[in-house]
DNA sequence: TCTGGGGTCCTAGGACCC
DNA sequence: TCTGGGGTCCTAGGACCC
């Protein structure tokens, strides 16, 4: 989906169409409805806090702002951009709508989060046929039908890449945004893929890009030309092998329609950095709330977890994690709270904290019972005991 | 005015077992 | 009488993605 959160917001506030709009931050910058029915929006320059941009309209991106950027930093670049709070419920609603619309056309769908899917067109009748001399005519028509179905169901545009595999489709879906359609065969790889920077490959992030650049490899073509044995020596057997395959556009991963979740977590960044001792009265309830939320999430999805973990981010942004595996799985908030507390006791608590998180791993299916959860708050357990 | 929240996968060392 | 070869599980950290 194109600039998904921002595009959903524009459906609600059409008067903002064409403007620089940024989505992010907390509840505090809700648009205000004036007596004459006009809406007044907050602007980036009014923002104070630690939020980041989740999505920006294309007009906003022209100022150099992008998702993940701190709102304060973005305000320096585009002070007059409209700022809207995130409304996940609304995005989830539109997510369900666009996925349902696609499912009407093609049933084999892999979920890749709120605004992305992979679709397997291999078995779709007509997809492999030429139309009017165009060997890709069948898939082209199918893709157009998908785009139309999504637009009719949501009023939103999407961008599609149709290729022999997931790696290439993901890459191609990005080449013609917004409202794009890119078709590609293996024969097109040298001309259309190899000139692109390596960072366009899903799985080559900032670290690997920088490392490759330092070795004189900037484009996918240069990566494809690199000796696979040397890549393995340099990046390890698994990643090195994968880099070689990816550069040649090879990817055998199937479209997976269902995956068991592996972990479930809640975390929160504080409005100001908190000291483990001086602010323990503030931290305690936050910690308990995170455990309660994790327990509720487990119950809602009907899972139990055997490993409890905590995550801390210090004021210097360094992250520390601790985890412990329990004798038996649970979804009980008080038990989670107790084991998370044990994890916490092994962590150095000499610096201010920026973030606290609680995580459950080694998940297994619950028993289907829908039991009201006793909140951990009703058990008063000391936090950071022994300090 | 730095840098959210929820995930997955990989690596690597150590414990422990046969 | 100087050290095997598997296997699994646990833990911590890190890269990467949406």
PDB file of C-alpha atoms in Angstrom, chain A residues 186-353:
ATOM      1  CA  UNK A 186      14.655 -13.411 -14.904  1.00  0.00           C
ATOM      2  CA  UNK A 187      15.946 -12.129 -18.275  1.00  0.00           C
ATOM      3  CA  UNK A 188      15.404  -8.534 -17.107  1.00  0.00           C
ATOM      4  CA  UNK A 189      17.694  -8.854 -14.082  1.00  0.00           C
ATOM      5  CA  UNK A 190      20.932  -7.587 -15.675  1.00  0.00           C
ATOM      6  CA  UNK A 191      19.333  -4.492 -17.161  1.00  0.00           C
ATOM      7  CA  UNK A 192      16.800  -3.569 -14.497  1.00  0.00           C
ATOM      8  CA  UNK A 193      18.069  -4.976 -11.196  1.00  0.00           C
ATOM      9  CA  UNK A 194      21.839  -4.916 -11.388  1.00  0.00           C
ATOM     10  CA  UNK A 195      22.146  -1.116 -11.687  1.00  0.00           C
ATOM     11  CA  UNK A 196      20.288  -0.642  -8.370  1.00  0.00           C
ATOM     12  CA  UNK A 197      22.090  -0.088  -5.050  1.00  0.00           C
ATOM     13  CA  UNK A 198      22.465  -3.188  -2.863  1.00  0.00           C
ATOM     14  CA  UNK A 199      20.341  -1.576  -0.151  1.00  0.00           C
ATOM     15  CA  UNK A 200      17.242  -2.099  -2.319  1.00  0.00           C
ATOM     16  CA  UNK A 201      17.393  -5.809  -1.523  1.00  0.00           C
ATOM     17  CA  UNK A 202      15.127  -6.762   1.356  1.00  0.00           C
ATOM     18  CA  UNK A 203      17.602  -8.131   3.889  1.00  0.00           C
ATOM     19  CA  UNK A 204      20.518  -5.807   3.130  1.00  0.00           C
ATOM     20  CA  UNK A 205      20.180  -3.084   5.728  1.00  0.00           C
ATOM     21  CA  UNK A 206      22.358  -0.145   6.734  1.00  0.00           C
ATOM     22  CA  UNK A 207      25.131  -2.265   8.306  1.00  0.00           C
ATOM     23  CA  UNK A 208      25.539  -4.674   5.420  1.00  0.00           C
ATOM     24  CA  UNK A 209      25.302  -1.830   2.871  1.00  0.00           C
ATOM     25  CA  UNK A 210      28.055   0.098   4.614  1.00  0.00           C
ATOM     26  CA  UNK A 211      30.205  -3.015   4.879  1.00  0.00           C
ATOM     27  CA  UNK A 212      29.714  -3.798   1.183  1.00  0.00           C
ATOM     28  CA  UNK A 213      30.448  -0.179   0.240  1.00  0.00           C
ATOM     29  CA  UNK A 214      33.707  -0.327   2.178  1.00  0.00           C
ATOM     30  CA  UNK A 215      34.610  -3.353   0.050  1.00  0.00           C
ATOM     31  CA  UNK A 216      33.868  -1.483  -3.163  1.00  0.00           C
ATOM     32  CA  UNK A 217      30.439  -3.016  -3.783  1.00  0.00           C
ATOM     33  CA  UNK A 218      27.651  -0.510  -4.315  1.00  0.00           C
ATOM     34  CA  UNK A 219      25.319  -2.021  -6.894  1.00  0.00           C
ATOM     35  CA  UNK A 220      23.503  -5.330  -7.031  1.00  0.00           C
ATOM     36  CA  UNK A 221      25.404  -6.062 -10.234  1.00  0.00           C
ATOM     37  CA  UNK A 222      28.743  -5.647  -8.461  1.00  0.00           C
ATOM     38  CA  UNK A 223      27.474  -7.990  -5.758  1.00  0.00           C
ATOM     39  CA  UNK A 224      26.422 -10.509  -8.385  1.00  0.00           C
ATOM     40  CA  UNK A 225      29.910 -10.357  -9.903  1.00  0.00           C
ATOM     41  CA  UNK A 226      31.628 -10.948  -6.553  1.00  0.00           C
ATOM     42  CA  UNK A 227      33.207 -14.359  -5.976  1.00  0.00           C
ATOM     43  CA  UNK A 228      30.743 -16.395  -3.870  1.00  0.00           C
ATOM     44  CA  UNK A 229      33.604 -18.027  -1.939  1.00  0.00           C
ATOM     45  CA  UNK A 230      34.904 -14.585  -1.025  1.00  0.00           C
ATOM     46  CA  UNK A 231      31.414 -13.467   0.052  1.00  0.00           C
ATOM     47  CA  UNK A 232      31.182 -16.512   2.319  1.00  0.00           C
ATOM     48  CA  UNK A 233      34.623 -15.797   3.793  1.00  0.00           C
ATOM     49  CA  UNK A 234      33.671 -12.198   4.389  1.00  0.00           C
ATOM     50  CA  UNK A 235      30.055 -12.454   5.558  1.00  0.00           C
ATOM     51  CA  UNK A 236      29.793 -15.985   6.929  1.00  0.00           C
ATOM     52  CA  UNK A 237      28.459 -19.059   5.202  1.00  0.00           C
ATOM     53  CA  UNK A 238      24.774 -18.370   5.587  1.00  0.00           C
ATOM     54  CA  UNK A 239      24.627 -14.667   4.801  1.00  0.00           C
ATOM     55  CA  UNK A 240      27.414 -14.876   2.202  1.00  0.00           C
ATOM     56  CA  UNK A 241      25.576 -17.580   0.285  1.00  0.00           C
ATOM     57  CA  UNK A 242      22.355 -15.647   0.511  1.00  0.00           C
ATOM     58  CA  UNK A 243      23.964 -12.416  -0.745  1.00  0.00           C
ATOM     59  CA  UNK A 244      25.162 -14.256  -3.827  1.00  0.00           C
ATOM     60  CA  UNK A 245      21.772 -15.822  -4.542  1.00  0.00           C
ATOM     61  CA  UNK A 246      19.901 -12.574  -3.881  1.00  0.00           C
ATOM     62  CA  UNK A 247      22.122 -10.584  -6.242  1.00  0.00           C
ATOM     63  CA  UNK A 248      21.217 -13.050  -8.996  1.00  0.00           C
ATOM     64  CA  UNK A 249      17.523 -12.672  -8.183  1.00  0.00           C
ATOM     65  CA  UNK A 250      17.209 -16.242  -6.990  1.00  0.00           C
ATOM     66  CA  UNK A 251      14.762 -16.982  -4.173  1.00  0.00           C
ATOM     67  CA  UNK A 252      12.893 -20.235  -3.561  1.00  0.00           C
ATOM     68  CA  UNK A 253      10.847 -19.216  -0.525  1.00  0.00           C
ATOM     69  CA  UNK A 254       7.213 -20.233  -0.872  1.00  0.00           C
ATOM     70  CA  UNK A 255       4.284 -17.958  -0.134  1.00  0.00           C
ATOM     71  CA  UNK A 256       3.341 -18.894   3.431  1.00  0.00           C
ATOM     72  CA  UNK A 257      -0.267 -18.370   4.388  1.00  0.00           C
ATOM     73  CA  UNK A 258       0.042 -19.073   8.129  1.00  0.00           C
ATOM     74  CA  UNK A 259       2.859 -18.892  10.654  1.00  0.00           C
ATOM     75  CA  UNK A 260       2.783 -19.671  14.365  1.00  0.00           C
ATOM     76  CA  UNK A 261       3.862 -16.605  16.339  1.00  0.00           C
ATOM     77  CA  UNK A 262       7.257 -16.968  18.028  1.00  0.00           C
ATOM     78  CA  UNK A 263       7.107 -14.161  20.547  1.00  0.00           C
ATOM     79  CA  UNK A 264       4.849 -11.495  21.913  1.00  0.00           C
ATOM     80  CA  UNK A 265       5.986  -8.325  23.626  1.00  0.00           C
ATOM     81  CA  UNK A 266       5.099  -4.895  24.919  1.00  0.00           C
ATOM     82  CA  UNK A 267       7.489  -2.033  25.432  1.00  0.00           C
ATOM     83  CA  UNK A 268       7.305   1.648  26.181  1.00  0.00           C
ATOM     84  CA  UNK A 269       9.583   4.630  25.880  1.00  0.00           C
ATOM     85  CA  UNK A 270       9.195   7.042  28.786  1.00  0.00           C
ATOM     86  CA  UNK A 271       8.476  10.703  28.289  1.00  0.00           C
ATOM     87  CA  UNK A 272      11.659  11.408  30.223  1.00  0.00           C
ATOM     88  CA  UNK A 273      14.489   9.099  31.207  1.00  0.00           C
ATOM     89  CA  UNK A 274      13.795   7.439  34.551  1.00  0.00           C
ATOM     90  CA  UNK A 275      16.255   6.409  37.224  1.00  0.00           C
ATOM     91  CA  UNK A 276      15.838   2.829  38.498  1.00  0.00           C
ATOM     92  CA  UNK A 277      16.029   3.920  42.147  1.00  0.00           C
ATOM     93  CA  UNK A 278      14.911   7.543  42.233  1.00  0.00           C
ATOM     94  CA  UNK A 279      11.939   6.855  39.973  1.00  0.00           C
ATOM     95  CA  UNK A 280      11.005   3.402  41.172  1.00  0.00           C
ATOM     96  CA  UNK A 281       7.542   4.609  42.158  1.00  0.00           C
ATOM     97  CA  UNK A 282       6.970   5.566  38.529  1.00  0.00           C
ATOM     98  CA  UNK A 283       8.673   2.522  37.044  1.00  0.00           C
ATOM     99  CA  UNK A 284       6.879  -0.069  39.153  1.00  0.00           C
ATOM    100  CA  UNK A 285       3.364   0.546  37.801  1.00  0.00           C
ATOM    101  CA  UNK A 286       4.707   0.818  34.230  1.00  0.00           C
ATOM    102  CA  UNK A 287       6.454  -2.533  34.594  1.00  0.00           C
ATOM    103  CA  UNK A 288       3.311  -4.118  36.007  1.00  0.00           C
ATOM    104  CA  UNK A 289       1.206  -2.649  33.221  1.00  0.00           C
ATOM    105  CA  UNK A 290       3.512  -4.102  30.565  1.00  0.00           C
ATOM    106  CA  UNK A 291       3.166  -7.551  32.190  1.00  0.00           C
ATOM    107  CA  UNK A 292      -0.608  -7.148  32.294  1.00  0.00           C
ATOM    108  CA  UNK A 293      -0.718  -6.194  28.613  1.00  0.00           C
ATOM    109  CA  UNK A 294       1.445  -9.142  27.610  1.00  0.00           C
ATOM    110  CA  UNK A 295      -0.804 -11.467  29.632  1.00  0.00           C
ATOM    111  CA  UNK A 296      -3.901  -9.982  27.992  1.00  0.00           C
ATOM    112  CA  UNK A 297      -2.386 -10.321  24.525  1.00  0.00           C
ATOM    113  CA  UNK A 298      -1.566 -13.976  25.230  1.00  0.00           C
ATOM    114  CA  UNK A 299      -5.104 -14.631  26.439  1.00  0.00           C
ATOM    115  CA  UNK A 300      -6.698 -12.835  23.505  1.00  0.00           C
ATOM    116  CA  UNK A 301      -4.676 -14.869  21.013  1.00  0.00           C
ATOM    117  CA  UNK A 302      -4.904 -18.023  23.119  1.00  0.00           C
ATOM    118  CA  UNK A 303      -1.201 -18.666  23.679  1.00  0.00           C
ATOM    119  CA  UNK A 304       0.947 -19.427  26.684  1.00  0.00           C
ATOM    120  CA  UNK A 305       4.657 -18.690  26.947  1.00  0.00           C
ATOM    121  CA  UNK A 306       7.517 -20.480  28.682  1.00  0.00           C
ATOM    122  CA  UNK A 307      10.279 -17.862  28.460  1.00  0.00           C
ATOM    123  CA  UNK A 308       9.927 -14.421  30.006  1.00  0.00           C
ATOM    124  CA  UNK A 309      12.211 -11.617  28.911  1.00  0.00           C
ATOM    125  CA  UNK A 310      12.819  -7.991  29.765  1.00  0.00           C
ATOM    126  CA  UNK A 311      14.398  -5.286  27.660  1.00  0.00           C
ATOM    127  CA  UNK A 312      15.920  -2.052  28.848  1.00  0.00           C
ATOM    128  CA  UNK A 313      17.212   0.861  26.876  1.00  0.00           C
ATOM    129  CA  UNK A 314      19.479   3.198  28.793  1.00  0.00           C
ATOM    130  CA  UNK A 315      19.724   6.931  28.261  1.00  0.00           C
ATOM    131  CA  UNK A 316      22.791   6.282  26.092  1.00  0.00           C
ATOM    132  CA  UNK A 317      20.588   4.103  23.867  1.00  0.00           C
ATOM    133  CA  UNK A 318      22.407   0.923  24.786  1.00  0.00           C
ATOM    134  CA  UNK A 319      20.033  -2.046  24.952  1.00  0.00           C
ATOM    135  CA  UNK A 320      20.220  -4.875  27.454  1.00  0.00           C
ATOM    136  CA  UNK A 321      18.011  -7.945  27.439  1.00  0.00           C
ATOM    137  CA  UNK A 322      17.548 -10.723  29.972  1.00  0.00           C
ATOM    138  CA  UNK A 323      15.367 -13.784  29.767  1.00  0.00           C
ATOM    139  CA  UNK A 324      14.506 -16.789  31.879  1.00  0.00           C
ATOM    140  CA  UNK A 325      12.754 -19.996  30.995  1.00  0.00           C
ATOM    141  CA  UNK A 326      10.129 -21.148  33.471  1.00  0.00           C
ATOM    142  CA  UNK A 327       9.432 -24.778  34.425  1.00  0.00           C
ATOM    143  CA  UNK A 328       6.078 -24.600  32.672  1.00  0.00           C
ATOM    144  CA  UNK A 329       4.354 -22.167  30.311  1.00  0.00           C
ATOM    145  CA  UNK A 330       1.971 -19.528  31.601  1.00  0.00           C
ATOM    146  CA  UNK A 331      -0.142 -16.546  30.652  1.00  0.00           C
ATOM    147  CA  UNK A 332      -0.744 -15.452  34.224  1.00  0.00           C
ATOM    148  CA  UNK A 333       0.095 -11.780  34.667  1.00  0.00           C
ATOM    149  CA  UNK A 334       1.349 -12.206  38.228  1.00  0.00           C
ATOM    150  CA  UNK A 335       3.637 -15.092  37.267  1.00  0.00           C
ATOM    151  CA  UNK A 336       4.985 -13.145  34.314  1.00  0.00           C
ATOM    152  CA  UNK A 337       5.512 -10.180  36.600  1.00  0.00           C
ATOM    153  CA  UNK A 338       7.434 -12.334  39.069  1.00  0.00           C
ATOM    154  CA  UNK A 339       9.774 -13.869  36.477  1.00  0.00           C
ATOM    155  CA  UNK A 340      10.248 -10.575  34.666  1.00  0.00           C
ATOM    156  CA  UNK A 341      11.233  -9.145  38.056  1.00  0.00           C
ATOM    157  CA  UNK A 342      13.848 -11.890  38.416  1.00  0.00           C
ATOM    158  CA  UNK A 343      15.235 -10.996  34.996  1.00  0.00           C
ATOM    159  CA  UNK A 344      15.468  -7.380  36.057  1.00  0.00           C
ATOM    160  CA  UNK A 345      17.545  -8.217  39.103  1.00  0.00           C
ATOM    161  CA  UNK A 346      20.465  -9.383  36.948  1.00  0.00           C
ATOM    162  CA  UNK A 347      20.613  -6.139  34.971  1.00  0.00           C
ATOM    163  CA  UNK A 348      22.939  -3.263  35.888  1.00  0.00           C
ATOM    164  CA  UNK A 349      20.725  -0.437  37.112  1.00  0.00           C
ATOM    165  CA  UNK A 350      23.192   2.388  37.432  1.00  0.00           C
ATOM    166  CA  UNK A 351      22.058   4.532  34.512  1.00  0.00           C
ATOM    167  CA  UNK A 352      18.794   6.215  33.643  1.00  0.00           C
ATOM    168  CA  UNK A 353      16.373   4.205  31.586  1.00  0.00           C
TER     169      UNK A 353
END
